Backbone atoms as SQL, in Angstrom:
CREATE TABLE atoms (id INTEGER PRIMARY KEY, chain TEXT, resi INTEGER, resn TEXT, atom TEXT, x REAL, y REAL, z REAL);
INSERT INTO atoms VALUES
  (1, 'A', 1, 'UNK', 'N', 27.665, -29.592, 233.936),
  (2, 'A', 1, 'UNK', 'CA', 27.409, -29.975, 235.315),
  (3, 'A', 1, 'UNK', 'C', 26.340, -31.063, 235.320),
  (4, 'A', 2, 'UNK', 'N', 26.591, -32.443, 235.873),
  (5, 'A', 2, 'UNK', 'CA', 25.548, -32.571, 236.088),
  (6, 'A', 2, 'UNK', 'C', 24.895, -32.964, 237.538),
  (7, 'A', 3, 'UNK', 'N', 23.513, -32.609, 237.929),
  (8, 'A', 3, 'UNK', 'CA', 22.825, -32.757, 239.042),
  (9, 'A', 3, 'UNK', 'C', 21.908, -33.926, 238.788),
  (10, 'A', 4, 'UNK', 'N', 21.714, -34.858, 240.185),
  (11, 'A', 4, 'UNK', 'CA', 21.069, -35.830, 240.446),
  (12, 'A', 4, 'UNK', 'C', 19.717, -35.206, 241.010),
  (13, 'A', 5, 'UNK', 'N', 18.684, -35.533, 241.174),
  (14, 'A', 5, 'UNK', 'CA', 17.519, -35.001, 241.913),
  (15, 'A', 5, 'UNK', 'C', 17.382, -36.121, 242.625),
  (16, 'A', 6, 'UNK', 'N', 17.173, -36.495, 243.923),
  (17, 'A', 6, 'UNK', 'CA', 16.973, -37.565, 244.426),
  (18, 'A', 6, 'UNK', 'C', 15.832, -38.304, 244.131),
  (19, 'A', 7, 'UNK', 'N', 15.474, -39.672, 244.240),
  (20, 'A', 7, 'UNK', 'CA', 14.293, -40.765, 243.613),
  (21, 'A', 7, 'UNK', 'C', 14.063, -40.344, 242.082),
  (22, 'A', 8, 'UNK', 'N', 14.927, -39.472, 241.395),
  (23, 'A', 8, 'UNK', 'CA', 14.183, -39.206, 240.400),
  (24, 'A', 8, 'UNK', 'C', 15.191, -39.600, 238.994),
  (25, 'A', 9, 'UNK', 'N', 16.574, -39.118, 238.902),
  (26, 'A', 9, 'UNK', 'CA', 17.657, -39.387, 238.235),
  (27, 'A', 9, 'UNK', 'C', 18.439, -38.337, 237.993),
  (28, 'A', 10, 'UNK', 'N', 19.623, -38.210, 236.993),
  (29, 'A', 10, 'UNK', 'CA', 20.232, -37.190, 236.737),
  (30, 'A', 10, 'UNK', 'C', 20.235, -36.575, 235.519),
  (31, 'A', 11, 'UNK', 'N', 20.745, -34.630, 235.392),
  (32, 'A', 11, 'UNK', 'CA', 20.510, -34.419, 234.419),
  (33, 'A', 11, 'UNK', 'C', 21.497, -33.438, 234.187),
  (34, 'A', 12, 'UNK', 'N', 22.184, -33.108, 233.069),
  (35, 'A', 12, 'UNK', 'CA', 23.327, -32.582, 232.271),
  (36, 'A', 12, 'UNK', 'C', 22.786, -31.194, 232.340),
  (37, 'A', 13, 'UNK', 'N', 23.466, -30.309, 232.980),
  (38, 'A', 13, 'UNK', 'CA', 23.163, -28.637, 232.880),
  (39, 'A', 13, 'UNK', 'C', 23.804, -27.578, 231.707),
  (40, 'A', 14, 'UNK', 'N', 24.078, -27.127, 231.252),
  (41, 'A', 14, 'UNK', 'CA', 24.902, -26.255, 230.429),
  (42, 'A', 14, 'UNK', 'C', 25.059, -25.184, 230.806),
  (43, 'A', 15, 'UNK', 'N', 26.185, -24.681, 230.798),
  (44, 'A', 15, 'UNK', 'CA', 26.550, -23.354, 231.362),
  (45, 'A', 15, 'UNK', 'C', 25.735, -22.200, 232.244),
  (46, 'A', 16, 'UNK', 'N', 24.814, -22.155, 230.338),
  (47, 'A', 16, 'UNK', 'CA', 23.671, -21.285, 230.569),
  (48, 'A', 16, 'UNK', 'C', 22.832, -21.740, 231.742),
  (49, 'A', 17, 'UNK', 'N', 22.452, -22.586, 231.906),
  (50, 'A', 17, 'UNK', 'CA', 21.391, -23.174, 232.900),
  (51, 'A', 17, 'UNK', 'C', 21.862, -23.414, 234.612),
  (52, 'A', 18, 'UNK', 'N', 23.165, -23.201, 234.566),
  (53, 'A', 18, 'UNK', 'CA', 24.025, -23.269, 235.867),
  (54, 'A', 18, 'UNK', 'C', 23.708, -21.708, 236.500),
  (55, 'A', 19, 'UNK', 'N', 23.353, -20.575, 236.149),
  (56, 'A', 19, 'UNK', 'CA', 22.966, -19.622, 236.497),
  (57, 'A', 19, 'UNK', 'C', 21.931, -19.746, 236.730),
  (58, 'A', 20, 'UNK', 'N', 20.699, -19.920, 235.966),
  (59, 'A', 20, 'UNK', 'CA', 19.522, -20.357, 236.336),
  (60, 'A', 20, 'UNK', 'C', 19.288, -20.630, 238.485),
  (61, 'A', 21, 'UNK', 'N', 20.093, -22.544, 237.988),
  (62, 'A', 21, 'UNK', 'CA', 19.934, -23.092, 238.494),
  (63, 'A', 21, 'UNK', 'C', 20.683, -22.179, 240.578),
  (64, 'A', 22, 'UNK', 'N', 21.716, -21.783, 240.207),
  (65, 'A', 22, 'UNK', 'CA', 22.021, -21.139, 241.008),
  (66, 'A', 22, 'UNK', 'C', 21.788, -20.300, 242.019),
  (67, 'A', 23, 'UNK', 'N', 20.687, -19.570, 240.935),
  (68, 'A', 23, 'UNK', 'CA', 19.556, -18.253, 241.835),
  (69, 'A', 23, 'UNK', 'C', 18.889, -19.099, 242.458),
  (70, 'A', 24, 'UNK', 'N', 17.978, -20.085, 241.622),
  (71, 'A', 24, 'UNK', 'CA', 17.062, -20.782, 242.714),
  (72, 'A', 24, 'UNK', 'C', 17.772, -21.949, 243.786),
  (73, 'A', 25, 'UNK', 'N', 19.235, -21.990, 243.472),
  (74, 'A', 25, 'UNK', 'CA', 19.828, -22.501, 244.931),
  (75, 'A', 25, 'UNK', 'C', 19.720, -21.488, 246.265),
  (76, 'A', 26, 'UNK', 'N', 20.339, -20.532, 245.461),
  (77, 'A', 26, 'UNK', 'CA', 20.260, -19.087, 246.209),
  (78, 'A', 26, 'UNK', 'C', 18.880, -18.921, 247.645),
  (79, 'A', 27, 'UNK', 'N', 18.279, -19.205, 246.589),
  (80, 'A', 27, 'UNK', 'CA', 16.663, -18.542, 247.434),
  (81, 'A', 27, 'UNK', 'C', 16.277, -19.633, 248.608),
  (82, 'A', 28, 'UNK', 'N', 16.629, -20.722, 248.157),
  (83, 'A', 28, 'UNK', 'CA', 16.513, -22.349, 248.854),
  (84, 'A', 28, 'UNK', 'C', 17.090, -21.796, 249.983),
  (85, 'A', 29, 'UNK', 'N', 18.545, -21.231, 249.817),
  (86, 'A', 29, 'UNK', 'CA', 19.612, -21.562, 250.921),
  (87, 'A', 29, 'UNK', 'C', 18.967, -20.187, 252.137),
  (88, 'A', 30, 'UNK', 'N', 18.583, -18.968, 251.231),
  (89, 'A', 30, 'UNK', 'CA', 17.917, -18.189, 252.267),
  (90, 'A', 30, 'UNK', 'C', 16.834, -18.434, 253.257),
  (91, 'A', 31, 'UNK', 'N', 15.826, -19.254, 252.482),
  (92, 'A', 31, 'UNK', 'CA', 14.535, -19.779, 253.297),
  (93, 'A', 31, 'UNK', 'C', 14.962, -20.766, 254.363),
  (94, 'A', 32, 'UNK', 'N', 16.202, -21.216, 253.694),
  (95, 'A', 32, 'UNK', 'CA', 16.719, -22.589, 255.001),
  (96, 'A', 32, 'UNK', 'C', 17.078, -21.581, 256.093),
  (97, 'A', 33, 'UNK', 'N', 17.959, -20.810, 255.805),
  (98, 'A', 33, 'UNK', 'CA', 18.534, -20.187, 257.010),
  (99, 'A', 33, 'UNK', 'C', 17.111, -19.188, 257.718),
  (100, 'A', 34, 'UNK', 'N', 16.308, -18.526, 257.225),
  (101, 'A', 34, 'UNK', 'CA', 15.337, -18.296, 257.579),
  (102, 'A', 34, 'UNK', 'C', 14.502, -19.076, 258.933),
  (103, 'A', 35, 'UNK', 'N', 14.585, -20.403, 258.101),
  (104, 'A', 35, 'UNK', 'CA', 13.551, -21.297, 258.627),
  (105, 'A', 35, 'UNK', 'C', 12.046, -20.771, 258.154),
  (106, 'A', 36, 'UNK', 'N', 12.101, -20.676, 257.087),
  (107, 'A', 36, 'UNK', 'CA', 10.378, -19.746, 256.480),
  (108, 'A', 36, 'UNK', 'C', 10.017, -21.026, 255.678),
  (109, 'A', 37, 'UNK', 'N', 9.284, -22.350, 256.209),
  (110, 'A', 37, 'UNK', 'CA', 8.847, -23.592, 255.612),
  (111, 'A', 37, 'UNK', 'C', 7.894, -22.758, 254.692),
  (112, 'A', 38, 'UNK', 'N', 7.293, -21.500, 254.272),
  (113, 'A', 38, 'UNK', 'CA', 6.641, -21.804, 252.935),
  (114, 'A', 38, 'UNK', 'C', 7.683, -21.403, 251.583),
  (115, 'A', 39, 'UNK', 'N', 8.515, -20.303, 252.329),
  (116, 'A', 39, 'UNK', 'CA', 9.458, -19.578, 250.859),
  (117, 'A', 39, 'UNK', 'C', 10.591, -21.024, 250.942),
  (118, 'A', 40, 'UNK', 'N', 10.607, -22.060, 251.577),
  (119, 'A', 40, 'UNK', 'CA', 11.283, -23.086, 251.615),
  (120, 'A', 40, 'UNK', 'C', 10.551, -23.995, 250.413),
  (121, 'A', 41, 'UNK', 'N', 9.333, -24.565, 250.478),
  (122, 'A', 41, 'UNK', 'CA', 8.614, -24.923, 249.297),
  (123, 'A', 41, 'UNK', 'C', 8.570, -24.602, 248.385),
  (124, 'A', 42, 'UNK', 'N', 8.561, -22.932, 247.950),
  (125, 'A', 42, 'UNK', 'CA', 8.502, -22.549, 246.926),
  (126, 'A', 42, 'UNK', 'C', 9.651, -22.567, 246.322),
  (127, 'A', 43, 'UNK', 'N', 11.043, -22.097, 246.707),
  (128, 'A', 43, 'UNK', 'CA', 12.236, -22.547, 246.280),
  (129, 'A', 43, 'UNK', 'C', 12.570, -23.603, 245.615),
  (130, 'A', 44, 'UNK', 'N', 12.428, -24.735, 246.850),
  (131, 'A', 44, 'UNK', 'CA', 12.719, -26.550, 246.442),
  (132, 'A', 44, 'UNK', 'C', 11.604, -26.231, 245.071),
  (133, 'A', 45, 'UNK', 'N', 10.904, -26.000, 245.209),
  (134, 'A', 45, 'UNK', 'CA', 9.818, -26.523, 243.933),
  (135, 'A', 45, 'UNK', 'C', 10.643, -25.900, 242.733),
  (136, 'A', 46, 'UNK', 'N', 10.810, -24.416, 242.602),
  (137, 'A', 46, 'UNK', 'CA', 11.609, -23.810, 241.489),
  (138, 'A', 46, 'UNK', 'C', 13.405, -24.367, 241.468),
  (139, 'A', 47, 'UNK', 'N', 13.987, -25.132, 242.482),
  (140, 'A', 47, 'UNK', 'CA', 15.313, -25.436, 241.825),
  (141, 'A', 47, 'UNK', 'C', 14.474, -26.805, 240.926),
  (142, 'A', 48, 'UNK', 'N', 13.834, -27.566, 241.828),
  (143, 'A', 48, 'UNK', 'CA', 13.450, -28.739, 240.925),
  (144, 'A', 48, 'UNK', 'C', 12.792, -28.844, 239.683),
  (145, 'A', 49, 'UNK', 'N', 12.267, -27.888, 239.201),
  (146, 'A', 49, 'UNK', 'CA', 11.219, -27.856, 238.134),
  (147, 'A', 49, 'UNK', 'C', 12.427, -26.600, 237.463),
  (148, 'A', 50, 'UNK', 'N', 13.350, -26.026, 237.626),
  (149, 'A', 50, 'UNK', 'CA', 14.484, -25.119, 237.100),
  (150, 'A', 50, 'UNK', 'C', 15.237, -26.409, 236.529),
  (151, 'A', 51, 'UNK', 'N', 16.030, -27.427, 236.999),
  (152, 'A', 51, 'UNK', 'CA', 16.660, -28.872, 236.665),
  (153, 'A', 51, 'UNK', 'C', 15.736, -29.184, 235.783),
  (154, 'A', 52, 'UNK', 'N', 14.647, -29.922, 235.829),
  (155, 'A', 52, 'UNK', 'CA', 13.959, -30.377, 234.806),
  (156, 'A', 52, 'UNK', 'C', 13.916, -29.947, 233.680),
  (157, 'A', 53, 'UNK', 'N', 13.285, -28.567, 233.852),
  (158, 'A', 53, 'UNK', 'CA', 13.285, -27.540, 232.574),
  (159, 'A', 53, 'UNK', 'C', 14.611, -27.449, 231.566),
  (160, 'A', 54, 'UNK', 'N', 15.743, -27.002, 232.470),
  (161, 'A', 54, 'UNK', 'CA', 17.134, -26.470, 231.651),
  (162, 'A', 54, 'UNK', 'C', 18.050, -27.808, 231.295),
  (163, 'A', 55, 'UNK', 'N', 17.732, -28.761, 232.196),
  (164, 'A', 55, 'UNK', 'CA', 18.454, -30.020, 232.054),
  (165, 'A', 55, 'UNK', 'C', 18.012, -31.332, 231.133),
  (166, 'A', 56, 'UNK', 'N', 19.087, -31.892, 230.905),
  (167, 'A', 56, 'UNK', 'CA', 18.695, -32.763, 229.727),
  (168, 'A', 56, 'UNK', 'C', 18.904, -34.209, 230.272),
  (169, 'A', 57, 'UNK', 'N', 18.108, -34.773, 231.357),
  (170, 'A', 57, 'UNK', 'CA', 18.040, -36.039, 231.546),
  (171, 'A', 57, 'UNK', 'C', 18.876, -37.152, 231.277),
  (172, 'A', 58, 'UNK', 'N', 20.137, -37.545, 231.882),
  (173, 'A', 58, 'UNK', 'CA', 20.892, -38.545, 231.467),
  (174, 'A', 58, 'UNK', 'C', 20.382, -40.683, 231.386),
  (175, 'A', 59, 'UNK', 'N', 20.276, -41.015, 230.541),
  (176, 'A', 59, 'UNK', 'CA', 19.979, -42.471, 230.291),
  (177, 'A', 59, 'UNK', 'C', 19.994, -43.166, 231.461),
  (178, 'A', 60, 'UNK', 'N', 19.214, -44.194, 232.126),
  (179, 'A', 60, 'UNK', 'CA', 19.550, -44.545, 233.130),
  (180, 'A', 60, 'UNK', 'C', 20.428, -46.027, 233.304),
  (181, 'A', 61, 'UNK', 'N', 21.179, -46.219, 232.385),
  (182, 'A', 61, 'UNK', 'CA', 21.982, -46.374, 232.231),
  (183, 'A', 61, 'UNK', 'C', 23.580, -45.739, 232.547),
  (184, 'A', 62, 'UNK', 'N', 23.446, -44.893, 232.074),
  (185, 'A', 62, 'UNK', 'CA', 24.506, -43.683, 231.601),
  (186, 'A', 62, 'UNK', 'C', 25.071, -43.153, 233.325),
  (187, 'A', 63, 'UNK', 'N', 26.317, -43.584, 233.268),
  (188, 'A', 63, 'UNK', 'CA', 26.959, -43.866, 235.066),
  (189, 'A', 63, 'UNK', 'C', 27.968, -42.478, 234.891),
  (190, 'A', 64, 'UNK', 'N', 27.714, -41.641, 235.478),
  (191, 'A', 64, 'UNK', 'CA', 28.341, -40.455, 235.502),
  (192, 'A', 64, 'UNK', 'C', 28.364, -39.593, 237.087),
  (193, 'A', 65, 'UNK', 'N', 29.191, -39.732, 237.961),
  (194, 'A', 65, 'UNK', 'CA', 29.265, -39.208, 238.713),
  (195, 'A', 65, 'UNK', 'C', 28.515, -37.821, 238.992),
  (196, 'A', 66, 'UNK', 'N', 27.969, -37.576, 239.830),
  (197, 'A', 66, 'UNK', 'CA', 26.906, -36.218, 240.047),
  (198, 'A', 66, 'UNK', 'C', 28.039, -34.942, 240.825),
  (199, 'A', 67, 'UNK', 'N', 27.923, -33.766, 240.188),
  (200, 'A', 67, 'UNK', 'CA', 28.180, -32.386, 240.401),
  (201, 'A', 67, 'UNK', 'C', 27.336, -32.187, 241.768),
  (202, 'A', 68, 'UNK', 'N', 26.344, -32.216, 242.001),
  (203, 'A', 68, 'UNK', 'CA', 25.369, -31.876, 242.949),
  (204, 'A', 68, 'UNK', 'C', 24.594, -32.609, 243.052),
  (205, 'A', 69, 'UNK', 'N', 23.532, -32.955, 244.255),
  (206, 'A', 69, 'UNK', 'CA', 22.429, -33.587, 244.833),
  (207, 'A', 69, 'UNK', 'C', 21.660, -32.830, 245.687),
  (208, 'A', 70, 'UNK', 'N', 20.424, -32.980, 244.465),
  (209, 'A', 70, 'UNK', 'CA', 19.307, -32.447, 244.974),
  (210, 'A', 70, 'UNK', 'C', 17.991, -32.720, 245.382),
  (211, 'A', 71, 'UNK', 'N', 17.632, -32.513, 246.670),
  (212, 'A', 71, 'UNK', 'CA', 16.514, -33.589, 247.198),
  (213, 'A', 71, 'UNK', 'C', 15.355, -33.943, 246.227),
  (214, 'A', 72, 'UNK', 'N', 14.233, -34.588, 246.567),
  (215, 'A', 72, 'UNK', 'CA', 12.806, -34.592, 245.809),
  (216, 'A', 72, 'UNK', 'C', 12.465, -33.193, 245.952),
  (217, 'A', 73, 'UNK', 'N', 10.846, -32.614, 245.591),
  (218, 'A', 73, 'UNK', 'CA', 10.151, -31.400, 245.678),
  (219, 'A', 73, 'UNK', 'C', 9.390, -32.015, 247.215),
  (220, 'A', 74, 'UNK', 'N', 9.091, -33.380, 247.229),
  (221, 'A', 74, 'UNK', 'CA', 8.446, -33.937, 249.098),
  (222, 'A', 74, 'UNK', 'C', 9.184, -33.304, 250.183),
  (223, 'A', 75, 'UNK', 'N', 10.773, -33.442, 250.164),
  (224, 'A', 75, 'UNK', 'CA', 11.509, -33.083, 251.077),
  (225, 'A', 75, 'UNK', 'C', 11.301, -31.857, 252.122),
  (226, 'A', 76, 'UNK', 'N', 11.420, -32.356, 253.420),
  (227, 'A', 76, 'UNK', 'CA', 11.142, -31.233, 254.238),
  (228, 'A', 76, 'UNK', 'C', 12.633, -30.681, 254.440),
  (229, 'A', 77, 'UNK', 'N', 12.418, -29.053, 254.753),
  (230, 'A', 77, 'UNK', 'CA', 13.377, -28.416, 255.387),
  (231, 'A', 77, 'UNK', 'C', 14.370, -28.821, 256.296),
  (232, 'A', 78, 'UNK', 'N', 14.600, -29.706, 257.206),
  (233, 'A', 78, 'UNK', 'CA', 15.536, -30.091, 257.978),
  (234, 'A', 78, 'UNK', 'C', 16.148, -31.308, 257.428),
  (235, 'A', 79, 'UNK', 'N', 15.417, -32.244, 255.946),
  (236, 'A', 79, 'UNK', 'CA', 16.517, -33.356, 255.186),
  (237, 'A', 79, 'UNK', 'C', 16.875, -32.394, 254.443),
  (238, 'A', 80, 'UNK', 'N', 17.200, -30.954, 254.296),
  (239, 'A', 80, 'UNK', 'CA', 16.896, -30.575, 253.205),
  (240, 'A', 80, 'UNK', 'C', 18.585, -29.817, 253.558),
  (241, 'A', 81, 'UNK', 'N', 18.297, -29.266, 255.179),
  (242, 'A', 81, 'UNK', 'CA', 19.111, -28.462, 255.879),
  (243, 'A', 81, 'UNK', 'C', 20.374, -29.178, 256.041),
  (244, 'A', 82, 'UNK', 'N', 20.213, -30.281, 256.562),
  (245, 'A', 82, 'UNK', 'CA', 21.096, -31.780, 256.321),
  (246, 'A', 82, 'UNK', 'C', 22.038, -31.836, 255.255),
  (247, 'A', 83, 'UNK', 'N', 21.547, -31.403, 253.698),
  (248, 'A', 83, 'UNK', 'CA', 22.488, -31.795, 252.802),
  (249, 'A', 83, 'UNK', 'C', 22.939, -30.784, 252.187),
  (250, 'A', 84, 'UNK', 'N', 22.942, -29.689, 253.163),
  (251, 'A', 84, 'UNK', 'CA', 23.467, -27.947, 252.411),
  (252, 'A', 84, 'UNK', 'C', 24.655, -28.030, 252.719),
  (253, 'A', 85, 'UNK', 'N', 25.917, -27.819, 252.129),
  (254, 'A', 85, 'UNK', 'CA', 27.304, -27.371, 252.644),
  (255, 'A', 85, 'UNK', 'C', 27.404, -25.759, 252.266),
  (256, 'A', 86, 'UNK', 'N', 28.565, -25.274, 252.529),
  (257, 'A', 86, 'UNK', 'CA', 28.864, -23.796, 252.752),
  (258, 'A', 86, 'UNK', 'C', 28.331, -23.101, 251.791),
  (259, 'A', 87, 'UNK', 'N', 28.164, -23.809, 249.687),
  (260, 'A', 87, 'UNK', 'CA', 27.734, -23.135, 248.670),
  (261, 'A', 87, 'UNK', 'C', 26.424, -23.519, 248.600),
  (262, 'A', 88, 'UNK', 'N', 25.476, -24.273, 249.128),
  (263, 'A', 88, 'UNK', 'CA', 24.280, -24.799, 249.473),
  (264, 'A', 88, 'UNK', 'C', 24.588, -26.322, 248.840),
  (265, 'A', 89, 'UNK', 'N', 23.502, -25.964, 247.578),
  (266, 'A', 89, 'UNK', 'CA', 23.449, -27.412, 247.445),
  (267, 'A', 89, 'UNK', 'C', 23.838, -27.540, 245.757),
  (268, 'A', 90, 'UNK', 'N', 23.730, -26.331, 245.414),
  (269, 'A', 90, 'UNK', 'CA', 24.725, -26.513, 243.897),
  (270, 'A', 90, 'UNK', 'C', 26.322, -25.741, 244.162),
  (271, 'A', 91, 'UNK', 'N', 27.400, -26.380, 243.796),
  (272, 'A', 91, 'UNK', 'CA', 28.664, -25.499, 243.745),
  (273, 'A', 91, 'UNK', 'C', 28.579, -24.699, 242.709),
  (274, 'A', 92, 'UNK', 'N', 29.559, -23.398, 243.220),
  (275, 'A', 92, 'UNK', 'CA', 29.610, -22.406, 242.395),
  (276, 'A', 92, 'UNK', 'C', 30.202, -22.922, 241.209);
């Protein structure tokens, strides 16, 4: 899979790390529907720093269509709410 992080670039997931990455979509998508702007921060912060961690940074060069798009860790809750579809913001 790979995911784009917005302003930042994209990065190659592996299987293993698509679970990871998933839960902390998970928690994102609850705080959105919530509307709880701090468990909203803490989420965005753990999918983004979850990508970094499990993902392996593609060349920026390297032109590969993106699996998912995922905001900055700046992003507020309503650009955030904006780019959720029905599975949030990673597909199953």
């Amino acid at each position: 899979m790979i995911v784009r992080i917005l302003g930042e670039g994209q990065y190659r997931l592996g299987n293993e790390a698509v679970a990871e990455v998933n839960a902390a979509d998970t928690a994102l998508q609850a705080a959105i529907d919530s509307s709880d702007e701090a468990a909203f921060k803490a989420a965005l912060h753990r999918l983004v720093i979850t990508i970094r961690a499990e993902g392996t940074p593609l060349a920026d060069d390297e032109f590969i269509g993106s699996d998912a798009i995922v905001p900055d860790a700046d992003s507020t809750l309503e650009e955030t709410r904006d780019m959720l579809s029905a599975e949030g913001l990673i597909p199953d």
